[in-house]
mmCIF file of C-alpha atoms and ligand atoms in Angstrom:
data_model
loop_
_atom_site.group_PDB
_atom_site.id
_atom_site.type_symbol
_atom_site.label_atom_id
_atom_site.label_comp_id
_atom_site.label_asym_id
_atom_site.label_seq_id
_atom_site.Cartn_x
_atom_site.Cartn_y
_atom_site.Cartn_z
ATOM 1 C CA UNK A 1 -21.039 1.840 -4.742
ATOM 2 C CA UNK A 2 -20.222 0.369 -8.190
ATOM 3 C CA UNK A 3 -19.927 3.903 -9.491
ATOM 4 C CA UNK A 4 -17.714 4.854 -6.890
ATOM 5 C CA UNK A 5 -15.556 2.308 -7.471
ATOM 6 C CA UNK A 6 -15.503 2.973 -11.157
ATOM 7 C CA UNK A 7 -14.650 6.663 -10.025
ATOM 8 C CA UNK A 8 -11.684 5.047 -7.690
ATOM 9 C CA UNK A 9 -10.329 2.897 -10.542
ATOM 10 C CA UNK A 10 -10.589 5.878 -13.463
ATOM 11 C CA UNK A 11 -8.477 8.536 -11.509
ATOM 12 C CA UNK A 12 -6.126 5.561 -10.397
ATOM 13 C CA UNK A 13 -5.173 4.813 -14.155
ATOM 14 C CA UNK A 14 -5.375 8.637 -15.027
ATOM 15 C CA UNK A 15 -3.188 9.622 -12.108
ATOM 16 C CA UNK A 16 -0.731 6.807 -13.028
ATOM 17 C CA UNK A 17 -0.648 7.569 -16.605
ATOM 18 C CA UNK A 18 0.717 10.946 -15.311
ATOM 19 C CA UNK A 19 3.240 9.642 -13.052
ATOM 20 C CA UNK A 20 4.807 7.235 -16.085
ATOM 21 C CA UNK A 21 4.604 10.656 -18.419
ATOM 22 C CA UNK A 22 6.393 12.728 -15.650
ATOM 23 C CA UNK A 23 8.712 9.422 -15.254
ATOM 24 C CA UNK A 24 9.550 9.492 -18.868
ATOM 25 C CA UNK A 25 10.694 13.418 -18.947
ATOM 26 C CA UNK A 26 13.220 12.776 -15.824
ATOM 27 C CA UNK A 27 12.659 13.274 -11.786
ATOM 28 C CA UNK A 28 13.858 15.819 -9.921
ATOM 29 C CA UNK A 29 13.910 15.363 -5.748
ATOM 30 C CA UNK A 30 11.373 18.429 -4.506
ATOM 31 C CA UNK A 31 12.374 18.460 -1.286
ATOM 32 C CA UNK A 32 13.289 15.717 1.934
ATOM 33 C CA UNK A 33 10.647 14.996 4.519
ATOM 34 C CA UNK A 34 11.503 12.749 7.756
ATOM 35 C CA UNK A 35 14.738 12.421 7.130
ATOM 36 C CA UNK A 36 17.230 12.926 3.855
ATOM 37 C CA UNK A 37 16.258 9.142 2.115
ATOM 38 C CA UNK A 38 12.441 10.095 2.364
ATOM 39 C CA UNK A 39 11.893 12.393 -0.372
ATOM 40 C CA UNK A 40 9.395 13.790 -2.603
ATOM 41 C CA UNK A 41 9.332 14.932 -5.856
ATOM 42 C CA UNK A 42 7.265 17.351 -7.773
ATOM 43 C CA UNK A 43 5.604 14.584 -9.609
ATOM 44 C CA UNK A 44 4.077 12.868 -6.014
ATOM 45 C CA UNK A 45 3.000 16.490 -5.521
ATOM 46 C CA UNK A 46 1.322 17.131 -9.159
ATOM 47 C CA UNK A 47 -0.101 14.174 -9.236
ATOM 48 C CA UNK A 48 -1.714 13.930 -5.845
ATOM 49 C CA UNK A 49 -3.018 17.663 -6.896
ATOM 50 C CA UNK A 50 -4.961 16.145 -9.818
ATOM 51 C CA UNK A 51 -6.797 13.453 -7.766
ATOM 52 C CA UNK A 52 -7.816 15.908 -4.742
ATOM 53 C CA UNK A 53 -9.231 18.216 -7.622
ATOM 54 C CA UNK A 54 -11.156 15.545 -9.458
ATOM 55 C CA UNK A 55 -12.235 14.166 -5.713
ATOM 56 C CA UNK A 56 -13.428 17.561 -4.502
ATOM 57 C CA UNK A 57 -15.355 18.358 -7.740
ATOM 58 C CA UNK A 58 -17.221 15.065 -8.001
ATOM 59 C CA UNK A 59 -17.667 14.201 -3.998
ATOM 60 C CA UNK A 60 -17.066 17.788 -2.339
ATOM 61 C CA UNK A 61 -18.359 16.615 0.807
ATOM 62 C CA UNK A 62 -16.201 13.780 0.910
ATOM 63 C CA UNK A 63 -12.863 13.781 3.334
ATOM 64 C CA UNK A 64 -9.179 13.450 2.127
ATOM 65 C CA UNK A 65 -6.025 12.481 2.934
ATOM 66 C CA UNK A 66 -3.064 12.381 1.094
ATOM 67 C CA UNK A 67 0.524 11.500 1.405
ATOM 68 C CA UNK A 68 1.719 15.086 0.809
ATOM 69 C CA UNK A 69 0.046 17.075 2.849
ATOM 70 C CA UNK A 70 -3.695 16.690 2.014
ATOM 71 C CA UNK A 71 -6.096 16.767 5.006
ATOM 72 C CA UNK A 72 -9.731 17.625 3.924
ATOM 73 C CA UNK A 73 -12.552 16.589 6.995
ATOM 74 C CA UNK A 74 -15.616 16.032 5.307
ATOM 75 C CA UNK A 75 -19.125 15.452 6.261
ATOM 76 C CA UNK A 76 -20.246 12.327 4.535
ATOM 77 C CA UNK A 77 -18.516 9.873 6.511
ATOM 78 C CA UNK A 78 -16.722 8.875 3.473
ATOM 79 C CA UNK A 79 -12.664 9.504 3.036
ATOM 80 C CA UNK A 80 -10.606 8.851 0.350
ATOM 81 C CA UNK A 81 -7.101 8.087 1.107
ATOM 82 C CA UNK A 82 -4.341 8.751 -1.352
ATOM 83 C CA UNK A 83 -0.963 7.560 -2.018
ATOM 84 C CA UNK A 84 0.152 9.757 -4.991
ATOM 85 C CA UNK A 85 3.748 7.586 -5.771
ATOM 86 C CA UNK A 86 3.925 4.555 -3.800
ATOM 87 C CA UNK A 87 7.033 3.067 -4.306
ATOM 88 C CA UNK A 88 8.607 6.959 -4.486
ATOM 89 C CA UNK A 89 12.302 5.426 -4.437
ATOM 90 C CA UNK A 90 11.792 2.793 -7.180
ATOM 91 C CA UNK A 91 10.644 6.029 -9.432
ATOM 92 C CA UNK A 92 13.362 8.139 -8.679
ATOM 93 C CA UNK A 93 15.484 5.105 -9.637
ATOM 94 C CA UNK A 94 13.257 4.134 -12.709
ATOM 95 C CA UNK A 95 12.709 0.704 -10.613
ATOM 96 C CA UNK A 96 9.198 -0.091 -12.903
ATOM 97 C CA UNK A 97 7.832 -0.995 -9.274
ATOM 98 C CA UNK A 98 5.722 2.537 -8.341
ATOM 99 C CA UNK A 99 1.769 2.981 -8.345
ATOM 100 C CA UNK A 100 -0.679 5.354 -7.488
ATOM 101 C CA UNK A 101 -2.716 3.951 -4.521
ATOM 102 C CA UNK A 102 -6.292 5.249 -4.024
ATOM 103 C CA UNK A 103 -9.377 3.876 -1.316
ATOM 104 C CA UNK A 104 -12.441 5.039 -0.005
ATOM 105 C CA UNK A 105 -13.164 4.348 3.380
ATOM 106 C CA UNK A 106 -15.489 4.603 5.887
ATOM 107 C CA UNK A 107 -15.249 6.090 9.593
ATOM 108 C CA UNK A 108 -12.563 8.024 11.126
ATOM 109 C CA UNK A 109 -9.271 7.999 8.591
ATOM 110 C CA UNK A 110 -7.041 5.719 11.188
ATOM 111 C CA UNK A 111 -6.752 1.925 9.503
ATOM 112 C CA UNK A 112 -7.745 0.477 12.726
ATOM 113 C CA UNK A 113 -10.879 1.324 12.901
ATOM 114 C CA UNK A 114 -12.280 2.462 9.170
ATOM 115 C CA UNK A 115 -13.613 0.116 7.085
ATOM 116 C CA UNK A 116 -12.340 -0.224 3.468
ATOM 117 C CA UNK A 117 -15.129 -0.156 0.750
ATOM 118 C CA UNK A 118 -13.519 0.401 -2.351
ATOM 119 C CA UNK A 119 -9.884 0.522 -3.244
ATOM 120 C CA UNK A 120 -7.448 0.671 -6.813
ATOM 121 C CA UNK A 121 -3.622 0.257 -6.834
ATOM 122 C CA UNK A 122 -1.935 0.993 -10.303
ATOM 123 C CA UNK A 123 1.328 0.510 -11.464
ATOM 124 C CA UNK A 124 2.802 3.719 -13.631
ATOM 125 C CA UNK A 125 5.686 1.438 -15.011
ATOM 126 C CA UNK A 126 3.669 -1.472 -16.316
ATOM 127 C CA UNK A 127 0.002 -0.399 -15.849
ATOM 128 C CA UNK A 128 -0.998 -3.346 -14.057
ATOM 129 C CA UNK A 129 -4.677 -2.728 -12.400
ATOM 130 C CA UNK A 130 -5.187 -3.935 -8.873
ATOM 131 C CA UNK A 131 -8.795 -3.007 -8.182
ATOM 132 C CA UNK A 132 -11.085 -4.253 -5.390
ATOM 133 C CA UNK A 133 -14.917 -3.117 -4.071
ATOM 134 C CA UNK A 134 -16.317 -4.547 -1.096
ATOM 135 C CA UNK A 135 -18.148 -7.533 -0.820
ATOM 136 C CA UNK A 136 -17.390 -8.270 -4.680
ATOM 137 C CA UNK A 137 -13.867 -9.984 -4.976
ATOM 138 C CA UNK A 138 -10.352 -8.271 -5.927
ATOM 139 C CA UNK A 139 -8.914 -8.113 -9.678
ATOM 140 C CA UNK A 140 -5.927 -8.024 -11.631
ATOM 141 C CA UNK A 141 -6.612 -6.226 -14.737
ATOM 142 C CA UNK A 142 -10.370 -7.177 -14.579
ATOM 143 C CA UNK A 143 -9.902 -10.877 -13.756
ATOM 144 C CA UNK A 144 -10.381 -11.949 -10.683
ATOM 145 C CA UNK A 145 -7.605 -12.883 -8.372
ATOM 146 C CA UNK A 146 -6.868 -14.283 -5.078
ATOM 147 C CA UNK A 147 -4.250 -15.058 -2.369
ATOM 148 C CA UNK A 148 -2.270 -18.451 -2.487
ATOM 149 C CA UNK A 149 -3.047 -20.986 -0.397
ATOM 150 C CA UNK A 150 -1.696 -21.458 3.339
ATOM 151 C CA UNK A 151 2.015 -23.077 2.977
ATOM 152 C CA UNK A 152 4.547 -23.961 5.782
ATOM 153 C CA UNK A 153 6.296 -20.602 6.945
ATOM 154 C CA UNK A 154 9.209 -23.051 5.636
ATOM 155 C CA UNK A 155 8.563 -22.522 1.814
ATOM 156 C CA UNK A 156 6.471 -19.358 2.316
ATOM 157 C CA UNK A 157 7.909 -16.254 0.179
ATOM 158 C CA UNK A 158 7.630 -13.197 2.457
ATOM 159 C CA UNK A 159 7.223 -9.615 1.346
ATOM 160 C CA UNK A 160 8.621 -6.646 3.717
ATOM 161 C CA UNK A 161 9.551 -3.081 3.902
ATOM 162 C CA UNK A 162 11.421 -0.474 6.021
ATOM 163 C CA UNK A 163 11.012 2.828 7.158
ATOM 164 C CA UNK A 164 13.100 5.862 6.579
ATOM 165 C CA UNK A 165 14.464 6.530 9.957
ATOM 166 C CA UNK A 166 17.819 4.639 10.174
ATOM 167 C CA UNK A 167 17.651 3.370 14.122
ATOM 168 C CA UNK A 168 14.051 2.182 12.973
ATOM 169 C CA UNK A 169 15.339 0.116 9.691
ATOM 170 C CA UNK A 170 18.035 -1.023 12.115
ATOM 171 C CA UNK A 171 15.247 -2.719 14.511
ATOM 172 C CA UNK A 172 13.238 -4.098 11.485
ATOM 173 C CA UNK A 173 16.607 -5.254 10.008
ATOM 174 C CA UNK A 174 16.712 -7.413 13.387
ATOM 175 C CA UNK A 175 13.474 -8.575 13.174
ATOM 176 C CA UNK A 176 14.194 -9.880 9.718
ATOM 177 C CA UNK A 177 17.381 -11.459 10.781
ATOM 178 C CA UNK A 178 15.138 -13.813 12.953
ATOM 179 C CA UNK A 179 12.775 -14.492 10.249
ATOM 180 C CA UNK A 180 14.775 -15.172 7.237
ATOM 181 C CA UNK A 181 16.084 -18.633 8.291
ATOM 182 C CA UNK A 182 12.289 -19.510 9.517
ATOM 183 C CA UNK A 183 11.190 -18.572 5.348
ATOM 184 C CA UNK A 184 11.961 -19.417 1.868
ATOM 185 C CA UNK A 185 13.046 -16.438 1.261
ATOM 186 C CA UNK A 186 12.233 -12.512 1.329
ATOM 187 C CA UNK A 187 11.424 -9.467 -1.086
ATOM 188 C CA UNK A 188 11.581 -6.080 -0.332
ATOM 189 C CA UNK A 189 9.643 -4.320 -3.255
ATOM 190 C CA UNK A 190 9.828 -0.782 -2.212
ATOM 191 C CA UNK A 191 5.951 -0.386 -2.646
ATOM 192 C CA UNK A 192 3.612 -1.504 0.214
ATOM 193 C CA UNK A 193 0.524 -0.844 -1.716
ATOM 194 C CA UNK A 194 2.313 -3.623 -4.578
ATOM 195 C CA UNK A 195 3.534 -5.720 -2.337
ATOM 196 C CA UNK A 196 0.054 -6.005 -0.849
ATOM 197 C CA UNK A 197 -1.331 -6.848 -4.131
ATOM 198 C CA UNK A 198 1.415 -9.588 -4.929
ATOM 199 C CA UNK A 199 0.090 -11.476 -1.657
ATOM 200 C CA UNK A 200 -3.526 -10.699 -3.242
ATOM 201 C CA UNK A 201 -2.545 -12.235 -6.516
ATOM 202 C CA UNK A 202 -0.194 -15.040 -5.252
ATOM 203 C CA UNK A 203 2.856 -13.611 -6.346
ATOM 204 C CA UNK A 204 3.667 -13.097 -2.370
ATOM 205 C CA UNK A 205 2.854 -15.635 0.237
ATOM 206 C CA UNK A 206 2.895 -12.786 3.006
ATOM 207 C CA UNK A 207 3.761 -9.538 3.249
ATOM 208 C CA UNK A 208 4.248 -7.429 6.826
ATOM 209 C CA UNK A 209 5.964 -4.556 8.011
ATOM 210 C CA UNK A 210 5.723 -2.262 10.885
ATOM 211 C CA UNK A 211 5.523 1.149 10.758
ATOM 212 C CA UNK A 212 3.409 2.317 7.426
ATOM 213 C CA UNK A 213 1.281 4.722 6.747
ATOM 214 C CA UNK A 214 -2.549 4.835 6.075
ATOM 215 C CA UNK A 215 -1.988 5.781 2.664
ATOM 216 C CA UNK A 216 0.259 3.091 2.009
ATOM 217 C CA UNK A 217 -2.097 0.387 2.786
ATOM 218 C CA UNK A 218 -5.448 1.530 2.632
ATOM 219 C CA UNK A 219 -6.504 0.151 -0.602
ATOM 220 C CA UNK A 220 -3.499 -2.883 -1.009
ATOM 221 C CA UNK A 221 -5.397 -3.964 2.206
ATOM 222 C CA UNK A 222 -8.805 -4.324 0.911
ATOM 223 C CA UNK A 223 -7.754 -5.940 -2.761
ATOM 224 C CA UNK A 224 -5.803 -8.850 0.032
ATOM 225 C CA UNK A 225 -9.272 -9.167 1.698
ATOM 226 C CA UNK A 226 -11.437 -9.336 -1.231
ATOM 227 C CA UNK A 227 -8.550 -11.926 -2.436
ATOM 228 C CA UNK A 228 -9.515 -14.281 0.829
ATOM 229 C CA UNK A 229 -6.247 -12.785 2.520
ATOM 230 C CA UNK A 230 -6.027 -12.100 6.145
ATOM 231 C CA UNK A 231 -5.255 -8.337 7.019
ATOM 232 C CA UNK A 232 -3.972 -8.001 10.590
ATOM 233 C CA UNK A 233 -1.867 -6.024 13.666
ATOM 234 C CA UNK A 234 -0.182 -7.793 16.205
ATOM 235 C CA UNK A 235 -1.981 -10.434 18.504
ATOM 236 C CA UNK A 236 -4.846 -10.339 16.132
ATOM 237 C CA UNK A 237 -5.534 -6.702 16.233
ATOM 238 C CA UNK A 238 -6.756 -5.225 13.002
ATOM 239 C CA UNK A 239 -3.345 -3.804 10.982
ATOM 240 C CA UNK A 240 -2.254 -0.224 11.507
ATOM 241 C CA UNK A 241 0.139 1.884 11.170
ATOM 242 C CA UNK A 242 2.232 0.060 14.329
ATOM 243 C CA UNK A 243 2.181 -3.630 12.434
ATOM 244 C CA UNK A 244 0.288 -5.122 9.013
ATOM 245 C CA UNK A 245 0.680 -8.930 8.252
ATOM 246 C CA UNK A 246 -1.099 -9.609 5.255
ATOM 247 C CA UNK A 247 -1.300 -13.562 3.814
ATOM 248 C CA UNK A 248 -3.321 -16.425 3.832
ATOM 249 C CA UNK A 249 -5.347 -16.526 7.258
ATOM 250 C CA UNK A 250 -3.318 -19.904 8.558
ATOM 251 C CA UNK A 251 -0.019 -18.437 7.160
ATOM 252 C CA UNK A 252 -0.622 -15.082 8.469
ATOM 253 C CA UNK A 253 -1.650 -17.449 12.229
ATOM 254 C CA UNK A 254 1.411 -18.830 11.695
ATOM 255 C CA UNK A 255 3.899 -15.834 10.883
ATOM 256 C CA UNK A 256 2.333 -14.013 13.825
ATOM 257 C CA UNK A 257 3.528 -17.155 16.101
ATOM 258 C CA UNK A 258 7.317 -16.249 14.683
ATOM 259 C CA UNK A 259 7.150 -12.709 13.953
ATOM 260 C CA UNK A 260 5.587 -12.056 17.799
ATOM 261 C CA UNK A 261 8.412 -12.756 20.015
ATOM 262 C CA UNK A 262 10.813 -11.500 17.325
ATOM 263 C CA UNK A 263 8.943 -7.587 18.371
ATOM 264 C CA UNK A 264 10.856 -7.700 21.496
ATOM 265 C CA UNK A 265 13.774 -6.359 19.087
ATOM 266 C CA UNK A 266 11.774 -3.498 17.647
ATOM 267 C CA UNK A 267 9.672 -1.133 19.668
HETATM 268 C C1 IPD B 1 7.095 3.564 1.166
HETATM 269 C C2 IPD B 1 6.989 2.270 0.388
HETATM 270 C C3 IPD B 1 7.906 1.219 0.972
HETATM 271 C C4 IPD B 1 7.628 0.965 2.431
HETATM 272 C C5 IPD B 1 7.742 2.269 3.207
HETATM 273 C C6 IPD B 1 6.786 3.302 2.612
HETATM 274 P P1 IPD B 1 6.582 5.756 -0.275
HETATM 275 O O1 IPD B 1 6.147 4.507 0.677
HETATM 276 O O2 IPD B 1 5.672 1.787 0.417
HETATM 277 O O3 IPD B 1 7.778 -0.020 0.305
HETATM 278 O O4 IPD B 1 8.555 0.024 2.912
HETATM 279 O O5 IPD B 1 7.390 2.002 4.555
HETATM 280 O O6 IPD B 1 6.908 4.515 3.331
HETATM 281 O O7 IPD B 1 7.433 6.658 0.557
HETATM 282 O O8 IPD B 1 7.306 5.190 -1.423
HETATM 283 O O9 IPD B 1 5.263 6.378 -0.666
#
């Protein structure tokens, strides 16, 4: 597995060093895909084209999926799950908050049921290196890191996100409204697969939000576990694509318990 993971980690950084040169020469929009405010550009597209070419020539019988459109069934069991530009607002905006997300998994490609074994998140903007490989901790730039301890919701900073579709970022708005005077106070990134590794390396308390995708979590979600973080869906379910709490496991207990009946707003 350790070369695996060092084959994770090398087309993270080479992928993201891409994205920051592509950042640097100006982004144009490509084209809208859910809805007008989720767009792509031709640098999510490039760059996801490079790391499905390295992956197929080094593991060709491995699966992949990728944000933009890649959906390769393999027949080792293995898949590696790609989120070209995570964070694909902040980098049309030059926000310095985007990263390339890559994980290999094992089992079916649906978060609730594979099972993360090796996952890097990279930031283009700063080149911060969020690695983690199963069963041998999570790391910030090759020191090791790990989640903060439990707190009282009360002085708990939370992490969140929102979808694209407006009458869904309406119900998570109304969620939020219930949470925010239960919290210190709340960030809203505008990169899951960061804001997963912010709770990993204490910069976060918690992060949740309903609604992702498996690329935008797949590896953030290991480098919380490897961190001691607990990674789960509603009513202790594993996390999916329908809810992901990430924190602490007695903070993430306890922002379930407020967080739970607050649901009834957003189905
Ligand atoms: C988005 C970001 C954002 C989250 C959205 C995601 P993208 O991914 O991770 O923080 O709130 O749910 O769709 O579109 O930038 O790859």
């Amino acid at each position: 597995m350790r070369e695996l993971h060092d084959l994770v980690v090398g087309l993270a950084v080479e992928a993201a060093d891409l994205a920051r040169t592509r950042r640097e020469a100006g982004v144009d929009i490509a084209a809208s895909k859910t809805s007008i405010v989720d767009i792509v550009t031709e640098a999510d597209r490039e760059v996801e084209r490079l790391v499905v070419d390295r992956i197929l020539a080094a593991r060709p019988d491995d699966g992949v999926l990728g944000e933009e459109g890649t959906s390769v069934a393999g027949t080792s069991g293995l898949t590696w799950v790609i989120d070209p530009i995570d964070g694909t607002v902040n980098y049309l905006y030059d926000i310095p908050a985007y990263a390339v997300s890559i994980a290999l998994v094992e089992g079916d490609p649906d978060p609730a049921t594979w099972r993360g074994l090796s996952g890097a998140v990279v930031n283009g903007a700063t080149g911060e290196r969020f690695e983690a490989l199963r069963g041998h901790g999570a790391r910030l730039d090759g020191r090791e890191i790990r989640v903060a301890d439990a707190v009282d919701p009360a002085v708990a900073l939370v992490g969140t996100g929102f979808g694209y579709d407006a009458a869904r970022r309406s119900r998570q708005g109304a969620v939020l409204q219930g949470l925010i005077g239960e919290v210190r106070d709340v960030r809203r990134g505008g990169s899951a697969a960061l804001d997963l590794c912010f709770v990993a390396a204490g910069r976060l308390n918690a992060y949740y939000e309903t609604g992702l995708n498996p690329w935008d979590m797949a590896a953030g979600a290991l480098v919380v576990e490897e961190a001691g973080g607990a990674v789960r869906g509603w009513r202790g379910e594993p996390a999916g694509t329908g809810f992901l709490l990430a924190a602490a496991p007695a903070l993430a207990d306890d922002l379930a318990a407020i967080l739970e009946p607050l649901r009834a707003n957003e189905v």
